[in-house]
Short mmCIF file of C-alpha atoms in Angstrom, two decimals:
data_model
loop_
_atom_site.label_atom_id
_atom_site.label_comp_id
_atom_site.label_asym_id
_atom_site.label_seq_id
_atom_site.Cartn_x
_atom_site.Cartn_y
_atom_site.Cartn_z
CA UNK A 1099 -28.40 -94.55 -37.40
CA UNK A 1100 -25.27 -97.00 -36.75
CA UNK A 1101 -22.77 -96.63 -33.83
CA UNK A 1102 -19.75 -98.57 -33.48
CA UNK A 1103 -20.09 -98.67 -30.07
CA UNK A 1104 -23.21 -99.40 -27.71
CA UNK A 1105 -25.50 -97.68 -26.00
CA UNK A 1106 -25.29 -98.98 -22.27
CA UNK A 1107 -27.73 -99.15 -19.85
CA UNK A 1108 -26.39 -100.13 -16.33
CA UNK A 1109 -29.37 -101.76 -14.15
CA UNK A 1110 -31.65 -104.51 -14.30
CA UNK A 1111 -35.23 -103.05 -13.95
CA UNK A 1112 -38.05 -101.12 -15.17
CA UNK A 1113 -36.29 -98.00 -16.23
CA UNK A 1114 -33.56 -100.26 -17.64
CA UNK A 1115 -36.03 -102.12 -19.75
CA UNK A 1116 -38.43 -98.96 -20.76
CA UNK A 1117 -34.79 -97.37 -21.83
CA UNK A 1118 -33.87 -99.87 -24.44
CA UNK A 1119 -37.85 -100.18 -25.15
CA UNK A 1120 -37.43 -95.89 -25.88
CA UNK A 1121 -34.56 -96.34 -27.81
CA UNK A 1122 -35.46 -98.56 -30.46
CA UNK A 1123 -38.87 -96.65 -30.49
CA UNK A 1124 -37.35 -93.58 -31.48
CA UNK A 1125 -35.29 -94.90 -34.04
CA UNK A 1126 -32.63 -96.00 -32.81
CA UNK A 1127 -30.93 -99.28 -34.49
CA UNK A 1128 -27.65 -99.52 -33.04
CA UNK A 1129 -26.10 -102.03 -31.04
CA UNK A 1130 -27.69 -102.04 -27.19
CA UNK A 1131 -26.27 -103.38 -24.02
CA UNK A 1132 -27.89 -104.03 -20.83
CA UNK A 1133 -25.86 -105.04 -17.58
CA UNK A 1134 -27.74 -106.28 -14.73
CA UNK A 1135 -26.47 -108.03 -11.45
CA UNK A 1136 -29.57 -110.13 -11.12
CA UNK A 1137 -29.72 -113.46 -13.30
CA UNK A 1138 -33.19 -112.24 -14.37
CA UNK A 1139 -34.22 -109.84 -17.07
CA UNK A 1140 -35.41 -106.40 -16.62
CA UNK A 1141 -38.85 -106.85 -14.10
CA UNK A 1142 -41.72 -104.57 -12.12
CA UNK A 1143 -40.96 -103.81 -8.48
CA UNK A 1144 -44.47 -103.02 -7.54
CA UNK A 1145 -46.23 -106.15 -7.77
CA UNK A 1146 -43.20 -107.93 -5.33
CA UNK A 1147 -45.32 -106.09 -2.71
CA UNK A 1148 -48.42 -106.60 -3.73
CA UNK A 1149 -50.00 -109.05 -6.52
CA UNK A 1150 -46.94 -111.37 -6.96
CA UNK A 1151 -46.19 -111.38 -3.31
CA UNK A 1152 -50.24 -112.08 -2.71
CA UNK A 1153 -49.92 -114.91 -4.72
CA UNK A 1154 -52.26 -113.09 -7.41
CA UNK A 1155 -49.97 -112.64 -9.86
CA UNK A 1156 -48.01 -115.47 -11.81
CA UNK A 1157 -43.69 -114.96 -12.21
CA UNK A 1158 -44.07 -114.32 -16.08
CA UNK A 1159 -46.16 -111.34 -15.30
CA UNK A 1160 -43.42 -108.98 -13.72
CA UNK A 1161 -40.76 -109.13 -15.89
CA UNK A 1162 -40.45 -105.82 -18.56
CA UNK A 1163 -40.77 -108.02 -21.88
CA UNK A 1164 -41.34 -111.61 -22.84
CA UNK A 1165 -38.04 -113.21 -23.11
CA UNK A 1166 -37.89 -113.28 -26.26
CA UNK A 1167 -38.13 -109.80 -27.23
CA UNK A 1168 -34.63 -108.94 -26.63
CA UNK A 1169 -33.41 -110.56 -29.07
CA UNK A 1170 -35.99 -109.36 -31.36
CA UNK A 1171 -34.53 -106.35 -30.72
CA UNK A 1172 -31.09 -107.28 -30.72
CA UNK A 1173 -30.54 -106.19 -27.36
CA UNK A 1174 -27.36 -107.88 -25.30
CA UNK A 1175 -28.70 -108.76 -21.83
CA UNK A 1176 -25.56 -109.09 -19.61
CA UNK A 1177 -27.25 -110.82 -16.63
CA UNK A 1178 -25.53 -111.76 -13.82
CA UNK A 1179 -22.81 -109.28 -13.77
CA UNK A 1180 -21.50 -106.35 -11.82
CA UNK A 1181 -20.41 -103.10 -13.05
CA UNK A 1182 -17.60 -102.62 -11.29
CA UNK A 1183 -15.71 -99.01 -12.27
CA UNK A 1184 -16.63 -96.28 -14.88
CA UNK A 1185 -14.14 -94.47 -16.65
CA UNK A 1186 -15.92 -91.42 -17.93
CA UNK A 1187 -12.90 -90.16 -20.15
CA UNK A 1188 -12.52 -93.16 -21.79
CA UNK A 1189 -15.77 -94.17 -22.29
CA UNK A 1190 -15.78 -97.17 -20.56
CA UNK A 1191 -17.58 -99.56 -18.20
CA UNK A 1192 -15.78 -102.65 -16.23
CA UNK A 1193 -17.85 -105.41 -15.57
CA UNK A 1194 -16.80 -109.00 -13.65
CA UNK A 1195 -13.25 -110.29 -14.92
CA UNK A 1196 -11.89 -106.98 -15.55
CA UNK A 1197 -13.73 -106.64 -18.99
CA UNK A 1198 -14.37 -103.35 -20.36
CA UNK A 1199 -17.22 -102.03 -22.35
CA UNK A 1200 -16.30 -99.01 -24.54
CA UNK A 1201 -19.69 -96.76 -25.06
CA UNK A 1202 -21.15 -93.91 -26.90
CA UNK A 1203 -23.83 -93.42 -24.08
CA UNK A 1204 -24.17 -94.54 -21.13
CA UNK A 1205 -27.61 -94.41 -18.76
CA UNK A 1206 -27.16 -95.02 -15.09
CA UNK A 1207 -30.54 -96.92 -13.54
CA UNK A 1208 -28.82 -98.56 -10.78
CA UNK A 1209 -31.81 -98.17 -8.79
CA UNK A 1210 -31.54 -98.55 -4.88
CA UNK A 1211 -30.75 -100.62 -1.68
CA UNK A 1212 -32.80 -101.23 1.40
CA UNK A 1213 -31.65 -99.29 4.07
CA UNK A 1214 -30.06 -102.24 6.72
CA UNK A 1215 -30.91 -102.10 10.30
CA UNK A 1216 -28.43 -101.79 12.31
CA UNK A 1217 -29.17 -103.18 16.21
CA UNK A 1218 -27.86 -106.45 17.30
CA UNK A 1219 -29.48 -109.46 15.86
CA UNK A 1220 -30.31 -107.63 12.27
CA UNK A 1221 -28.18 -110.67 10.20
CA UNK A 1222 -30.03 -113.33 11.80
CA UNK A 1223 -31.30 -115.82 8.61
CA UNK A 1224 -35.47 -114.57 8.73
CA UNK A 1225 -34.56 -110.93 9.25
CA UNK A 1226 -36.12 -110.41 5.68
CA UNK A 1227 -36.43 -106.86 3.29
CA UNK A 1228 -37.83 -106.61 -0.04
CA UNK A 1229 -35.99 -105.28 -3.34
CA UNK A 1230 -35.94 -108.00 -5.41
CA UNK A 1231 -37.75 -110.92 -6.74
CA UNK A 1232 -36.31 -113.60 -4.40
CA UNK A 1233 -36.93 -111.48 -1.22
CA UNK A 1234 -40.79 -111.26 -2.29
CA UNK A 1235 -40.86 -115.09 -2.73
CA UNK A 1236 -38.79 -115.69 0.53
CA UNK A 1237 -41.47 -113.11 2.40
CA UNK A 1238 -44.58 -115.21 0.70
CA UNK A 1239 -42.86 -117.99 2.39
CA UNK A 1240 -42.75 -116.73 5.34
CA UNK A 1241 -46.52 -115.24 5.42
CA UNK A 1242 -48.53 -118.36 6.30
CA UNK A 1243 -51.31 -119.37 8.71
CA UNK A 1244 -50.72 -118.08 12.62
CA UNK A 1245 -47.06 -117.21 11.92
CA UNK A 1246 -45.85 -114.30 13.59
CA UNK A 1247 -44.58 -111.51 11.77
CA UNK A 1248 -43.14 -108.57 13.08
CA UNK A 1249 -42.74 -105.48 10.26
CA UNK A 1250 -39.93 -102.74 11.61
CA UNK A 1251 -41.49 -99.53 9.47
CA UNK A 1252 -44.83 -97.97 8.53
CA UNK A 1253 -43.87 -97.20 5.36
CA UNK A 1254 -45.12 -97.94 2.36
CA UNK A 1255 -43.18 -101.38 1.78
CA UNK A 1256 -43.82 -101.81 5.69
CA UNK A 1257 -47.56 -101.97 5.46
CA UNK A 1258 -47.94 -104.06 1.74
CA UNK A 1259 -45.98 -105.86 3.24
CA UNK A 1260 -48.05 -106.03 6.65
CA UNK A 1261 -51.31 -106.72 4.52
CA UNK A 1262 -50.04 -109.51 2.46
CA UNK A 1263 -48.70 -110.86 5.49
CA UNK A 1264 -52.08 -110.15 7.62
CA UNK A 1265 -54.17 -111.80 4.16
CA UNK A 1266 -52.39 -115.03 4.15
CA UNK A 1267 -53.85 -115.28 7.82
CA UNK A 1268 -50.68 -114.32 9.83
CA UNK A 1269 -50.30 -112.88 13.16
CA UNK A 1270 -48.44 -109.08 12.61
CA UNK A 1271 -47.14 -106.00 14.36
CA UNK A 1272 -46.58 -102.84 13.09
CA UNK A 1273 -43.19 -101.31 14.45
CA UNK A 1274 -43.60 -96.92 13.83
CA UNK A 1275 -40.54 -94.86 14.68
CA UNK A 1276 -43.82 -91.87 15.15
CA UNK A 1277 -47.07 -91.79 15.76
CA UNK A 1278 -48.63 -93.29 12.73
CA UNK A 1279 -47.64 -94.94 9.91
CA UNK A 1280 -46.79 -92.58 7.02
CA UNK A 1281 -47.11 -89.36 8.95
CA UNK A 1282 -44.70 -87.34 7.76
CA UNK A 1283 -45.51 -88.77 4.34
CA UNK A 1284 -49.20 -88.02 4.07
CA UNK A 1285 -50.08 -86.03 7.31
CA UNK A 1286 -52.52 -86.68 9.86
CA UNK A 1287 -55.71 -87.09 7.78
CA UNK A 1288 -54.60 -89.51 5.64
CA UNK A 1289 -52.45 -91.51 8.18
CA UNK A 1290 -55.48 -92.35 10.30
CA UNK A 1291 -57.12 -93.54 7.10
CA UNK A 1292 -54.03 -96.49 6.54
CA UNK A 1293 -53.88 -96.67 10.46
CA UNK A 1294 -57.46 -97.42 11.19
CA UNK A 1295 -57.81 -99.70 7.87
CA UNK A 1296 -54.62 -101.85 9.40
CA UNK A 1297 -56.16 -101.93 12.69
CA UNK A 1298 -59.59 -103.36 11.45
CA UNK A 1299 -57.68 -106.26 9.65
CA UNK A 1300 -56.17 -107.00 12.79
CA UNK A 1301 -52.95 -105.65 12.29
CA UNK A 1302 -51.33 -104.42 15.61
CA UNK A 1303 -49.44 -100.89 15.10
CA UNK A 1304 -46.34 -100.20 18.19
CA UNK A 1305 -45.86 -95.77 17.64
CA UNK A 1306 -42.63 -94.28 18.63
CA UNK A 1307 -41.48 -98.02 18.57
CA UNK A 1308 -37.26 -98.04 19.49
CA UNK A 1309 -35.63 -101.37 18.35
CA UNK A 1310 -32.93 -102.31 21.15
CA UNK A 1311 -32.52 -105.68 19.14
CA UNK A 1312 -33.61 -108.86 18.03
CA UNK A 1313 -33.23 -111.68 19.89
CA UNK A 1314 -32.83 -115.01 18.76
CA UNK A 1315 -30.08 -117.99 18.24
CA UNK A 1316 -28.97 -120.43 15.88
CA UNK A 1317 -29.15 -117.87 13.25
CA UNK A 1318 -32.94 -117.46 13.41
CA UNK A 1319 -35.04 -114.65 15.01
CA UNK A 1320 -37.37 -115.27 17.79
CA UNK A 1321 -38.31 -112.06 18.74
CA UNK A 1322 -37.79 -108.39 18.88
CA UNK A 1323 -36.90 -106.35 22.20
CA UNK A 1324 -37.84 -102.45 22.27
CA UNK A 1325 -35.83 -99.85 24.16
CA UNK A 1326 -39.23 -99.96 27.28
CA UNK A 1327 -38.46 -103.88 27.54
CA UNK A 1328 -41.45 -105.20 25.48
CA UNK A 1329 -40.13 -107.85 23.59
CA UNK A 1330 -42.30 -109.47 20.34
CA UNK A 1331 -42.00 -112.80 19.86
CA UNK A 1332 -41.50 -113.57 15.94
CA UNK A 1333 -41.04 -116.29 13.36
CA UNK A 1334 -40.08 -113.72 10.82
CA UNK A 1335 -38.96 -110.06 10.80
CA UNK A 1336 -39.56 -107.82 8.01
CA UNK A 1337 -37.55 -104.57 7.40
CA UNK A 1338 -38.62 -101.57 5.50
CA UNK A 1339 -37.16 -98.51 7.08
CA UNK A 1340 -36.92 -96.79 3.77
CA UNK A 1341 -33.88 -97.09 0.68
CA UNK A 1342 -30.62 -95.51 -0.18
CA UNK A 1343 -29.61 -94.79 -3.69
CA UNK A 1344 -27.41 -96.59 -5.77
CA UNK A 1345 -24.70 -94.39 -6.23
CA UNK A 1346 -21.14 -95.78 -5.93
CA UNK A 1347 -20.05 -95.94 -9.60
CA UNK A 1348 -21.33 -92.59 -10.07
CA UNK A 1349 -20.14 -90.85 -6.95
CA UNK A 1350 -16.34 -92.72 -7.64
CA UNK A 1351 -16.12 -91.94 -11.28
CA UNK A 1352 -16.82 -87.97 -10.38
CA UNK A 1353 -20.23 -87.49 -11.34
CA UNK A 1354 -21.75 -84.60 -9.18
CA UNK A 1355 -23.96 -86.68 -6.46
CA UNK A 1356 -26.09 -85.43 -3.98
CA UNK A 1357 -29.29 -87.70 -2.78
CA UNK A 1358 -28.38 -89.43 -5.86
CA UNK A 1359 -27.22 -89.27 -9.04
CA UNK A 1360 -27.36 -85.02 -9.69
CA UNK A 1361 -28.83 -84.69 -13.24
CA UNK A 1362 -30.56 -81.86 -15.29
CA UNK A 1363 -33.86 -81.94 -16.53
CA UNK A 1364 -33.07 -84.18 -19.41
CA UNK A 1365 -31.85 -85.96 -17.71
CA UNK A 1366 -28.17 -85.37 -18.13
CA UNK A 1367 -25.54 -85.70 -15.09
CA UNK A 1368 -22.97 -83.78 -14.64
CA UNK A 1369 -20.55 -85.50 -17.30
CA UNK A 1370 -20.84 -85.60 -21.29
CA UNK A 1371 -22.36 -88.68 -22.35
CA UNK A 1372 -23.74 -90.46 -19.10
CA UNK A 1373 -27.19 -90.20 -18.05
CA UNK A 1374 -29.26 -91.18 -14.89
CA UNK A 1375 -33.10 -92.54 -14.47
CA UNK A 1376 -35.18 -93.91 -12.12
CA UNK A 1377 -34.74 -94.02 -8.80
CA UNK A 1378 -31.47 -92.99 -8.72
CA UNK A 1379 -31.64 -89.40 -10.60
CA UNK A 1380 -32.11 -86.48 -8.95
CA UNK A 1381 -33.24 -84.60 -11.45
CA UNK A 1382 -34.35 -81.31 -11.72
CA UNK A 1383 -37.88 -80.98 -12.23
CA UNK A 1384 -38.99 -77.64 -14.21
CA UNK A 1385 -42.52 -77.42 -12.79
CA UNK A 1386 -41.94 -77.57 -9.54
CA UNK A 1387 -38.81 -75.90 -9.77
CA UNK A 1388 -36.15 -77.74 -7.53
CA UNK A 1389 -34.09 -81.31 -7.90
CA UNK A 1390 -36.38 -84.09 -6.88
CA UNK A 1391 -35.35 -87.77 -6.23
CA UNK A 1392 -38.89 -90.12 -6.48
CA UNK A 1393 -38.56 -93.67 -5.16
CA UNK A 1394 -41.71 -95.08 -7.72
CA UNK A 1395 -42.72 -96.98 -10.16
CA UNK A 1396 -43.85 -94.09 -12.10
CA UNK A 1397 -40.59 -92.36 -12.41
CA UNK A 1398 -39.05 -95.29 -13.72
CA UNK A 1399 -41.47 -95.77 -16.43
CA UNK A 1400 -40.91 -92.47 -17.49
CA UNK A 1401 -37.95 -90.98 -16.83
CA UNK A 1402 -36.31 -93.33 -19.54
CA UNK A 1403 -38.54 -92.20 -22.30
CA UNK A 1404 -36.60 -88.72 -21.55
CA UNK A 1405 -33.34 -90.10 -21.34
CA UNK A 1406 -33.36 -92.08 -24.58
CA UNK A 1407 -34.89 -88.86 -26.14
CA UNK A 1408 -31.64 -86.93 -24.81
CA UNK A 1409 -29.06 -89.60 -25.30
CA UNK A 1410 -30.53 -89.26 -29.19
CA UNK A 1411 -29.88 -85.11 -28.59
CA UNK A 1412 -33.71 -85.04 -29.00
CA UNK A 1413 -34.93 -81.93 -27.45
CA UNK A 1414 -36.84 -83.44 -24.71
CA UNK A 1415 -37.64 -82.68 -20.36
CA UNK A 1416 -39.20 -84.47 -17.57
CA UNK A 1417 -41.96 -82.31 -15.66
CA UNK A 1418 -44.24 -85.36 -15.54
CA UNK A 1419 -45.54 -84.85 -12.02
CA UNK A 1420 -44.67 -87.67 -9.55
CA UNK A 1421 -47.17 -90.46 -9.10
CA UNK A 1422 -47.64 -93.75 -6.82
CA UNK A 1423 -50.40 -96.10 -5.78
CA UNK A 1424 -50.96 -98.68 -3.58
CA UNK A 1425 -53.20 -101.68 -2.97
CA UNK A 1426 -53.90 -102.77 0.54
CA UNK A 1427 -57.16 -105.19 1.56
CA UNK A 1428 -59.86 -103.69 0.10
CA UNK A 1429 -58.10 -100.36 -0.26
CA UNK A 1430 -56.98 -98.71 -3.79
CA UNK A 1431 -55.34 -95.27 -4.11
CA UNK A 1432 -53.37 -93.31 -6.24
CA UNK A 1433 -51.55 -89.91 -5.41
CA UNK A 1434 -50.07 -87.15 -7.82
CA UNK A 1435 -47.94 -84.22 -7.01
CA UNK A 1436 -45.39 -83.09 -4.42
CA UNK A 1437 -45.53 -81.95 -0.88
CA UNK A 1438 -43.59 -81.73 1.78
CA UNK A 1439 -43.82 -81.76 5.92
CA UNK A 1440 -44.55 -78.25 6.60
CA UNK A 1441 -44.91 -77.13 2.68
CA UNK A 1442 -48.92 -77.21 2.95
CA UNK A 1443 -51.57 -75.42 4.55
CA UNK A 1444 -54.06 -77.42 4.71
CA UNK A 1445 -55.87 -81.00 3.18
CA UNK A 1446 -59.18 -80.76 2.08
CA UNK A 1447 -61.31 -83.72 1.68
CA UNK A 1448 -64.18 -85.16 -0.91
CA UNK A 1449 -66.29 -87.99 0.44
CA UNK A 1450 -65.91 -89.93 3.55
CA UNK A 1451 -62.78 -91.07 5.22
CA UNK A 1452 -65.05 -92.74 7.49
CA UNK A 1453 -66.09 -95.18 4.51
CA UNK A 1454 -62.55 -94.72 2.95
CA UNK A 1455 -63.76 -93.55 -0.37
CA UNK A 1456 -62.57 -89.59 -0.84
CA UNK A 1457 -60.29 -87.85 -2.62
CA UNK A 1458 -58.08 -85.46 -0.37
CA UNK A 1459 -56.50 -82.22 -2.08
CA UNK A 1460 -52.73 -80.87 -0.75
CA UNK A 1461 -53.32 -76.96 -0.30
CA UNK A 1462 -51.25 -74.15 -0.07
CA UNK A 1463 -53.35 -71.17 -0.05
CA UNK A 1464 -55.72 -71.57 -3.10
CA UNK A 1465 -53.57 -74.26 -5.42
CA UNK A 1466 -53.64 -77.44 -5.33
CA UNK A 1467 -50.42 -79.05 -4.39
CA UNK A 1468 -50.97 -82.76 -4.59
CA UNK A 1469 -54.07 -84.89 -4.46
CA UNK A 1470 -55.21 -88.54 -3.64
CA UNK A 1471 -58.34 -90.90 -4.58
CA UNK A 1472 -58.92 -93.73 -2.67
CA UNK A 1473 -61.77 -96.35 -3.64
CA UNK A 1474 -62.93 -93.31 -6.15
CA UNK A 1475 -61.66 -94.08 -10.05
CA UNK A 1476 -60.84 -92.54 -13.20
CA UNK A 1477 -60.37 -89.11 -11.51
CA UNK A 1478 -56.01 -88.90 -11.46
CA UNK A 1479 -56.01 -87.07 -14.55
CA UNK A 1480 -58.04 -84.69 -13.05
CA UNK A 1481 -56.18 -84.01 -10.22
CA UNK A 1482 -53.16 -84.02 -12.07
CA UNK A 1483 -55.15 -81.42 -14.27
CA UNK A 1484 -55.62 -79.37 -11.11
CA UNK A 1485 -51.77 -79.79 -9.74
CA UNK A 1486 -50.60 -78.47 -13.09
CA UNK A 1487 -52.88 -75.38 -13.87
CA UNK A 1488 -51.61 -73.82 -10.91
CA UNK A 1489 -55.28 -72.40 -10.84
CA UNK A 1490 -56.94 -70.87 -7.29
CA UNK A 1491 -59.40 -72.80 -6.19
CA UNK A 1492 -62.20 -72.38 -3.91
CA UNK A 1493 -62.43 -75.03 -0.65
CA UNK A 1494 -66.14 -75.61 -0.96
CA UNK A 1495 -66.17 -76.22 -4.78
CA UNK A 1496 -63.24 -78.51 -4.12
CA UNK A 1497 -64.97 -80.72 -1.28
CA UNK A 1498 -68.21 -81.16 -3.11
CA UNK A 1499 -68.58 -84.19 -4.76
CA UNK A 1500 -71.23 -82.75 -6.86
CA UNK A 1501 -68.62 -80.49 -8.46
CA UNK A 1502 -67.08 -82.22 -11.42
CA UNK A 1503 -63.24 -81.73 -11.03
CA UNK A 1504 -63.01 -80.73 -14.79
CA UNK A 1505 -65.19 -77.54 -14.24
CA UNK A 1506 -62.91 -76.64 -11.55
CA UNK A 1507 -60.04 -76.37 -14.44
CA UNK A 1508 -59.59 -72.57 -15.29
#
């Protein structure tokens, strides 16, 4: 297969890197072009929160490829540069300098931005988020012996970030907008799990926590005042109040976007030709029937396998279901499926919370909507096996841990 013109990919991370990594896979040998507004090549996310950002994990180890494998593959890494426009009837991308990039397809993985807080004090210099590589190593920096850290978010990113901070022997608070962290995220059961495992570290949590501002001077935090006076004194505040898609390019060159980049479930926007991964897409999702936007690592593994397959009009759709993990102390989990607050009837458990090694099952009536294992291995594919067969299950079989999960499958 030969094209005149490229294949572009627009973004600079995983899903840009497993695109071009698809591509060639499935046969594809014309030219490829990646644009990326960070000087560094296509890298992991996850471990800027926890191995890398630990100190665990060497530099080399996040990026995509070696550095040499695009141009093994005779992929053109644009680094450094900004897409600035699309022009979706011509076929065209315009980078830095007014240059324009003619394509035959064109995958949108512009990822996402930190949401910025937005109280007085929020630009001071150590008022500190995490998206990319430097922020992780300006965070590590910041995360040493009896310096106080104050994390705004309980969040996912808000309590990685809170353990590495807490490991490297730091003094932290927890700022929660609710009760407990990830609440409306996991519900109740498995909130006082990460709650009560922060909490044993040492970790102080703040609920219903309202930011009036952060004080400080000469450009540098010192502290942050709540809305009931309490004010934290801090050498460095971290932000994770959650992330908004990157949609400009999309949403001014007319492509339908709606929580994201509006595609179909191959991935396809609303426009001939351009296509959207990662944590971007909203794509439609054919087992669970509705779009679905998911902010992980997973998705942006994935999701370009599909995309490549459909910019190649390969006959191909994304019903993986959605998947995250995360490592915290001593604590490993992994969760598959999809709930929402209010879409579930009920969690049931296996093991002990107590000793925080269980697996805990998203119900609504007899199906299993979602599950997680924490400190219990080699069981995802079972629960994913579960999630998928739709099959009713029985509460009792499903809490005993001398059930195997596979004779639970219909």
């Amino acid at each position: 297969m030969s094209r005149v013109n490229p294949f572009v990919i627009v973004g600079g991370g995983l899903a840009a890197g497993t695109a071009v990594e698809s591509l060639r896979e499935r046969g594809y040998d014309g030219p490829l072009v990646v644009v990326g507004d960070e000087p560094e090549r296509p890298y992991i996310r996850p471990p800027l929160s926890k191995g890398y950002l630990l100190g665990k994990e060497d530099r080399e180890s996040i990026y995509v490829h070696p550095e040499n494998w695009y141009a093994e593959h005779d992929v053109d890494l644009l680094l450094g540069t900004t897409v600035r426009a699309l022009d979706p009837k011509a076929a065209e991308v315009e980078v830095d300098g007014g240059r324009r990039i003619a394509y035959a397809g064109l995958l949108l993985a512009t990822g996402s931005s930190p949401r910025r807080l937005s109280v007085p004090g929020a630009d001071f210099d150590n008022v500190l988020y995490l998206r990319r590589v430097g922020d992780s190593e300006r965070l590590k920096a910041a995360f040493t012996e009896g310096a106080r850290i104050v994390v705004i978010g309980g969040g996912w990113i808000g309590l990685e970030t809170a353990a590495a901070a807490r490991t490297a022997g730091a003094d932290v608070t927890v700022l929660e907008h609710s009760e407990l962290p990830l609440l409306k995220v996991l519900g109740r059961e498995a909130a006082q799990v990460f709650a009560g495992l922060h909490q044993e570290h040492g970790v102080r949590l703040h609920p219903h926590a309202e930011i009036e501002r952060i004080t400080g001077s000469g450009g540098r935090a010192d502290g942050v005042l709540l809305a009931d006076g309490t004010r934290l004194p801090a050498d460095a505040v971290v932000v994770g109040v959650g992330i908004t898609p990157n949609v400009r390019l999309a949403q001014d060159a007319g492509l339908e976007v709606r929580n994201g980049i509006v595609t179909d479930e191959r991935l396809r926007t609303s426009l001939p030709g351009i296509h959207a991964a990662g944590d971007v897409a909203n794509a439609f999702h054919p087992r669970l029937g509705r779009h679905l936007r998911v902010e992980h690592w997973a998705n942006a593994l994935h999701q370009p396998r599909t995309a490549a397959a459909s910019m190649l009009g390969q006959d191909e759709v994304y019903d993986r279901l959605p998947y995250f993990y995360t490592d915290q102390y001593d604590l490993g989990m992994e969760y598959t499926g999809h709930t929402e607050p209010g879409g579930y009837d009920r969690v049931v458990v296996r093991g002990s919370t107590d000793e925080r090694r269980f697996l805990a099952f998203w119900m609504s009536g007899g199906r299993v909507l979602a599950g997680m294992s924490v400190n219990v291995w080699d069981v995802i594919d079972s629960i994913r096996a579960l999630v998928e067969s739709g099959a009713e299950l029985d509460d009792a079989a499903l809490a005993d841990p001398d059930v195997p999960l596979a004779d639970l499958l219909p």
